[in-house]
């Protein structure tokens, strides 16, 4: 596969090739793929709101049916996979779920933030992975080793900004977050997005557009019971 052609095709959808890594024989066998020639996975996702202009004009976004982003991602992934004779897999398929976060850390210079999200040294918390493409063997390039930007962040504003202190060193109190949002329709979180996430100083230029913030927040609330 010519990765340059793949990169260019993905840009048509506002998506980026985030990294490529070679899978072990054991990993390939679990995915039920031929391991004779080796197999790699190309990780595809967004940087900031890169996919939002395309997705927000899609049929999936506008049809009112559940899981529009996942359905859009699947359609785009299958189109790209067919073009490049690849097989698409998704982080939202499961259980069991594919270890996308582990793969991402092998493909890019990522680390876990205090919020539990993967932080990128340039994009901060404003990125995600929409699908992976299983492709014929490609020599992967290990990510440059860097220290997590969170290590030198003494104030850690992400842990001190949430109005209900849903984030702490002990983890994420999802019930407190959910309850606060449902009981406070005028909370700034509804307009601006997660205040804890916004407090992170890394990657400010890549923060999601307000419409995308609202979309993700509504999706979170709709997925919660009650």
Tab-separated table of C-alpha atoms in Angstrom:
chain	number	residue	atom	x	y	z
A	1	UNK	CA	0.000	0.000	0.000
A	2	UNK	CA	1.187	3.509	-0.817
A	3	UNK	CA	0.685	5.466	2.366
A	4	UNK	CA	0.878	8.822	0.588
A	5	UNK	CA	-2.176	7.889	-1.470
A	6	UNK	CA	-3.987	6.748	1.659
A	7	UNK	CA	-3.194	10.013	3.428
A	8	UNK	CA	-4.531	12.034	0.516
A	9	UNK	CA	-7.735	10.007	0.317
A	10	UNK	CA	-8.391	10.414	4.042
A	11	UNK	CA	-8.059	14.190	3.785
A	12	UNK	CA	-11.174	14.186	1.574
A	13	UNK	CA	-13.101	13.276	4.731
A	14	UNK	CA	-11.173	15.487	7.127
A	15	UNK	CA	-9.364	12.457	8.532
A	16	UNK	CA	-5.670	11.806	9.111
A	17	UNK	CA	-3.371	8.835	9.074
A	18	UNK	CA	-2.277	8.934	12.703
A	19	UNK	CA	0.319	6.180	12.588
A	20	UNK	CA	1.152	2.706	11.342
A	21	UNK	CA	2.404	-0.198	13.417
A	22	UNK	CA	3.261	-3.783	12.694
A	23	UNK	CA	1.178	-6.286	14.638
A	24	UNK	CA	2.688	-9.311	16.282
A	25	UNK	CA	1.869	-12.800	15.055
A	26	UNK	CA	-0.305	-13.296	18.128
A	27	UNK	CA	-2.210	-10.069	17.499
A	28	UNK	CA	-2.723	-10.966	13.853
A	29	UNK	CA	-4.033	-14.400	14.770
A	30	UNK	CA	-6.563	-12.864	17.174
A	31	UNK	CA	-7.764	-10.676	14.309
A	32	UNK	CA	-8.010	-13.788	12.130
A	33	UNK	CA	-5.784	-12.504	9.369
A	34	UNK	CA	-3.129	-14.272	7.321
A	35	UNK	CA	0.199	-13.935	9.114
A	36	UNK	CA	2.455	-15.430	6.439
A	37	UNK	CA	3.566	-12.042	5.114
A	38	UNK	CA	2.899	-10.053	8.261
A	39	UNK	CA	0.228	-7.476	8.871
A	40	UNK	CA	0.137	-3.861	9.981
A	41	UNK	CA	-2.600	-1.542	11.167
A	42	UNK	CA	-2.984	2.021	9.972
A	43	UNK	CA	-4.736	4.136	12.606
A	44	UNK	CA	-7.098	6.785	11.268
A	45	UNK	CA	-8.631	9.655	13.187
A	46	UNK	CA	-9.183	13.350	13.561
A	47	UNK	CA	-6.974	16.210	14.645
A	48	UNK	CA	-9.051	18.913	16.256
A	49	UNK	CA	-12.315	19.412	14.359
A	50	UNK	CA	-10.822	18.229	11.072
A	51	UNK	CA	-13.689	15.889	10.181
A	52	UNK	CA	-16.506	18.109	11.478
A	53	UNK	CA	-17.241	20.076	8.243
A	54	UNK	CA	-17.687	16.796	6.331
A	55	UNK	CA	-19.470	14.794	9.024
A	56	UNK	CA	-21.889	17.602	9.949
A	57	UNK	CA	-23.141	17.675	6.342
A	58	UNK	CA	-23.549	13.906	6.095
A	59	UNK	CA	-26.736	11.897	5.933
A	60	UNK	CA	-25.821	10.134	9.162
A	61	UNK	CA	-25.611	13.428	11.037
A	62	UNK	CA	-28.937	14.645	9.704
A	63	UNK	CA	-31.127	11.513	9.741
A	64	UNK	CA	-31.898	11.560	13.478
A	65	UNK	CA	-30.897	7.928	13.965
A	66	UNK	CA	-28.658	6.724	16.826
A	67	UNK	CA	-24.847	6.737	16.705
A	68	UNK	CA	-24.374	9.032	13.699
A	69	UNK	CA	-20.610	9.422	14.101
A	70	UNK	CA	-20.005	5.691	14.397
A	71	UNK	CA	-22.201	5.024	11.361
A	72	UNK	CA	-20.434	7.723	9.354
A	73	UNK	CA	-17.038	6.364	10.395
A	74	UNK	CA	-18.042	2.860	9.326
A	75	UNK	CA	-19.248	4.035	5.910
A	76	UNK	CA	-16.114	6.055	5.238
A	77	UNK	CA	-13.837	3.305	6.533
A	78	UNK	CA	-15.433	0.693	4.305
A	79	UNK	CA	-15.116	2.964	1.266
A	80	UNK	CA	-11.433	3.569	1.956
A	81	UNK	CA	-10.805	-0.093	2.784
A	82	UNK	CA	-12.302	-1.195	-0.526
A	83	UNK	CA	-10.144	1.276	-2.436
A	84	UNK	CA	-6.934	0.081	-0.802
A	85	UNK	CA	-7.761	-3.640	-0.425
A	86	UNK	CA	-7.703	-3.337	3.347
A	87	UNK	CA	-9.968	-4.443	6.186
A	88	UNK	CA	-11.506	-1.902	8.523
A	89	UNK	CA	-11.888	-2.389	12.278
A	90	UNK	CA	-13.378	0.005	14.812
A	91	UNK	CA	-12.808	1.097	18.435
A	92	UNK	CA	-16.560	0.987	19.079
A	93	UNK	CA	-16.956	-2.673	18.074
A	94	UNK	CA	-17.322	-5.036	20.998
A	95	UNK	CA	-17.157	-6.400	23.538
A	96	UNK	CA	-14.458	-7.482	23.377
A	97	UNK	CA	-13.065	-4.176	22.160
A	98	UNK	CA	-9.934	-3.701	20.117
A	99	UNK	CA	-7.036	-2.144	22.101
A	100	UNK	CA	-6.904	1.102	20.128
A	101	UNK	CA	-5.335	3.086	22.963
A	102	UNK	CA	-2.506	0.573	23.294
A	103	UNK	CA	-1.967	0.592	19.545
A	104	UNK	CA	-2.011	4.390	19.495
A	105	UNK	CA	0.745	4.572	22.108
A	106	UNK	CA	2.868	2.319	19.902
A	107	UNK	CA	2.199	4.442	16.823
A	108	UNK	CA	2.420	7.973	18.249
A	109	UNK	CA	4.055	9.851	21.099
A	110	UNK	CA	1.047	9.659	23.409
A	111	UNK	CA	0.616	9.350	27.150
A	112	UNK	CA	-2.317	9.158	29.524
A	113	UNK	CA	-3.517	12.428	31.007
A	114	UNK	CA	-4.956	12.826	34.530
A	115	UNK	CA	-8.399	12.853	32.878
A	116	UNK	CA	-7.807	9.382	31.491
A	117	UNK	CA	-7.714	10.679	27.912
A	118	UNK	CA	-4.657	10.183	25.742
A	119	UNK	CA	-2.694	13.415	25.397
A	120	UNK	CA	-0.608	14.304	22.351
A	121	UNK	CA	2.348	16.704	22.749
A	122	UNK	CA	1.023	18.942	19.962
A	123	UNK	CA	-2.729	18.298	19.743
A	124	UNK	CA	-3.301	17.943	23.468
A	125	UNK	CA	-6.618	16.225	24.226
A	126	UNK	CA	-8.177	17.277	20.927
A	127	UNK	CA	-7.853	14.188	18.784
A	128	UNK	CA	-9.361	10.731	18.489
A	129	UNK	CA	-9.254	7.504	16.495
A	130	UNK	CA	-12.196	6.588	14.288
A	131	UNK	CA	-11.011	3.315	12.738
A	132	UNK	CA	-8.074	1.161	11.801
A	133	UNK	CA	-7.137	-0.413	8.486
A	134	UNK	CA	-5.466	-3.815	8.418
A	135	UNK	CA	-2.969	-3.651	5.573
A	136	UNK	CA	-0.168	-5.729	4.140
A	137	UNK	CA	3.119	-5.492	5.939
A	138	UNK	CA	4.552	-2.003	6.253
A	139	UNK	CA	7.653	-1.073	8.196
A	140	UNK	CA	6.415	0.950	11.129
A	141	UNK	CA	8.215	3.907	12.624
A	142	UNK	CA	8.289	3.850	16.421
A	143	UNK	CA	7.058	7.139	17.928
A	144	UNK	CA	9.618	9.595	19.167
A	145	UNK	CA	10.095	9.096	22.887
A	146	UNK	CA	9.067	12.186	24.839
A	147	UNK	CA	8.067	12.992	28.370
A	148	UNK	CA	4.362	13.487	28.963
A	149	UNK	CA	3.479	17.210	29.071
A	150	UNK	CA	1.442	16.390	32.172
A	151	UNK	CA	4.622	15.587	34.136
A	152	UNK	CA	5.776	19.207	34.108
A	153	UNK	CA	2.270	20.651	34.595
A	154	UNK	CA	2.435	21.607	38.269
A	155	UNK	CA	-1.003	23.216	38.595
A	156	UNK	CA	-2.905	20.468	36.735
A	157	UNK	CA	-5.924	22.703	36.060
A	158	UNK	CA	-7.765	19.781	34.478
A	159	UNK	CA	-8.248	18.346	37.986
A	160	UNK	CA	-9.381	21.622	39.553
A	161	UNK	CA	-11.868	23.069	37.078
A	162	UNK	CA	-14.860	20.730	36.984
A	163	UNK	CA	-17.775	22.309	38.946
A	164	UNK	CA	-18.515	18.992	40.673
A	165	UNK	CA	-14.906	17.745	40.914
A	166	UNK	CA	-15.729	14.748	38.760
A	167	UNK	CA	-12.040	14.263	37.956
A	168	UNK	CA	-9.441	13.414	40.562
A	169	UNK	CA	-6.351	11.300	41.029
A	170	UNK	CA	-8.744	8.445	41.814
A	171	UNK	CA	-10.423	8.605	38.413
A	172	UNK	CA	-13.564	9.929	36.752
A	173	UNK	CA	-16.821	10.129	38.701
A	174	UNK	CA	-19.127	9.760	35.719
A	175	UNK	CA	-22.294	9.734	37.836
A	176	UNK	CA	-21.547	13.147	39.363
A	177	UNK	CA	-20.813	14.563	35.927
A	178	UNK	CA	-23.994	13.108	34.439
A	179	UNK	CA	-26.186	14.272	37.322
A	180	UNK	CA	-24.810	17.827	37.248
A	181	UNK	CA	-25.329	18.212	33.515
A	182	UNK	CA	-28.887	16.908	33.626
A	183	UNK	CA	-29.843	19.120	36.568
A	184	UNK	CA	-28.169	22.287	35.262
A	185	UNK	CA	-29.245	22.949	31.704
A	186	UNK	CA	-27.678	26.418	31.851
A	187	UNK	CA	-24.260	25.160	32.980
A	188	UNK	CA	-21.355	26.482	30.917
A	189	UNK	CA	-20.421	22.886	30.076
A	190	UNK	CA	-23.449	22.718	27.756
A	191	UNK	CA	-22.195	25.613	25.653
A	192	UNK	CA	-18.424	25.352	25.924
A	193	UNK	CA	-17.845	21.631	26.460
A	194	UNK	CA	-16.074	19.826	29.283
A	195	UNK	CA	-14.421	22.524	31.388
A	196	UNK	CA	-11.798	20.128	32.723
A	197	UNK	CA	-10.742	19.221	29.210
A	198	UNK	CA	-10.725	22.866	28.154
A	199	UNK	CA	-8.480	23.745	31.099
A	200	UNK	CA	-5.567	21.807	29.606
A	201	UNK	CA	-3.070	24.309	28.125
A	202	UNK	CA	-1.691	21.846	25.558
A	203	UNK	CA	-3.074	22.024	22.009
A	204	UNK	CA	-5.336	25.036	22.506
A	205	UNK	CA	-5.276	25.732	18.772
A	206	UNK	CA	-6.884	22.339	18.139
A	207	UNK	CA	-9.861	22.671	20.473
A	208	UNK	CA	-13.096	21.404	18.992
A	209	UNK	CA	-15.585	23.810	17.444
A	210	UNK	CA	-18.498	24.696	19.710
A	211	UNK	CA	-20.932	22.677	17.563
A	212	UNK	CA	-18.733	19.619	17.956
A	213	UNK	CA	-18.520	20.175	21.725
A	214	UNK	CA	-22.326	20.234	21.888
A	215	UNK	CA	-22.625	17.114	19.738
A	216	UNK	CA	-20.314	15.059	21.960
A	217	UNK	CA	-21.990	16.253	25.148
A	218	UNK	CA	-25.446	15.311	23.857
A	219	UNK	CA	-24.137	11.913	22.781
A	220	UNK	CA	-22.732	11.368	26.283
A	221	UNK	CA	-26.020	12.282	27.961
A	222	UNK	CA	-28.110	10.175	25.568
A	223	UNK	CA	-25.945	7.163	26.330
A	224	UNK	CA	-26.473	7.478	30.055
A	225	UNK	CA	-29.388	5.721	31.817
A	226	UNK	CA	-32.350	7.822	32.895
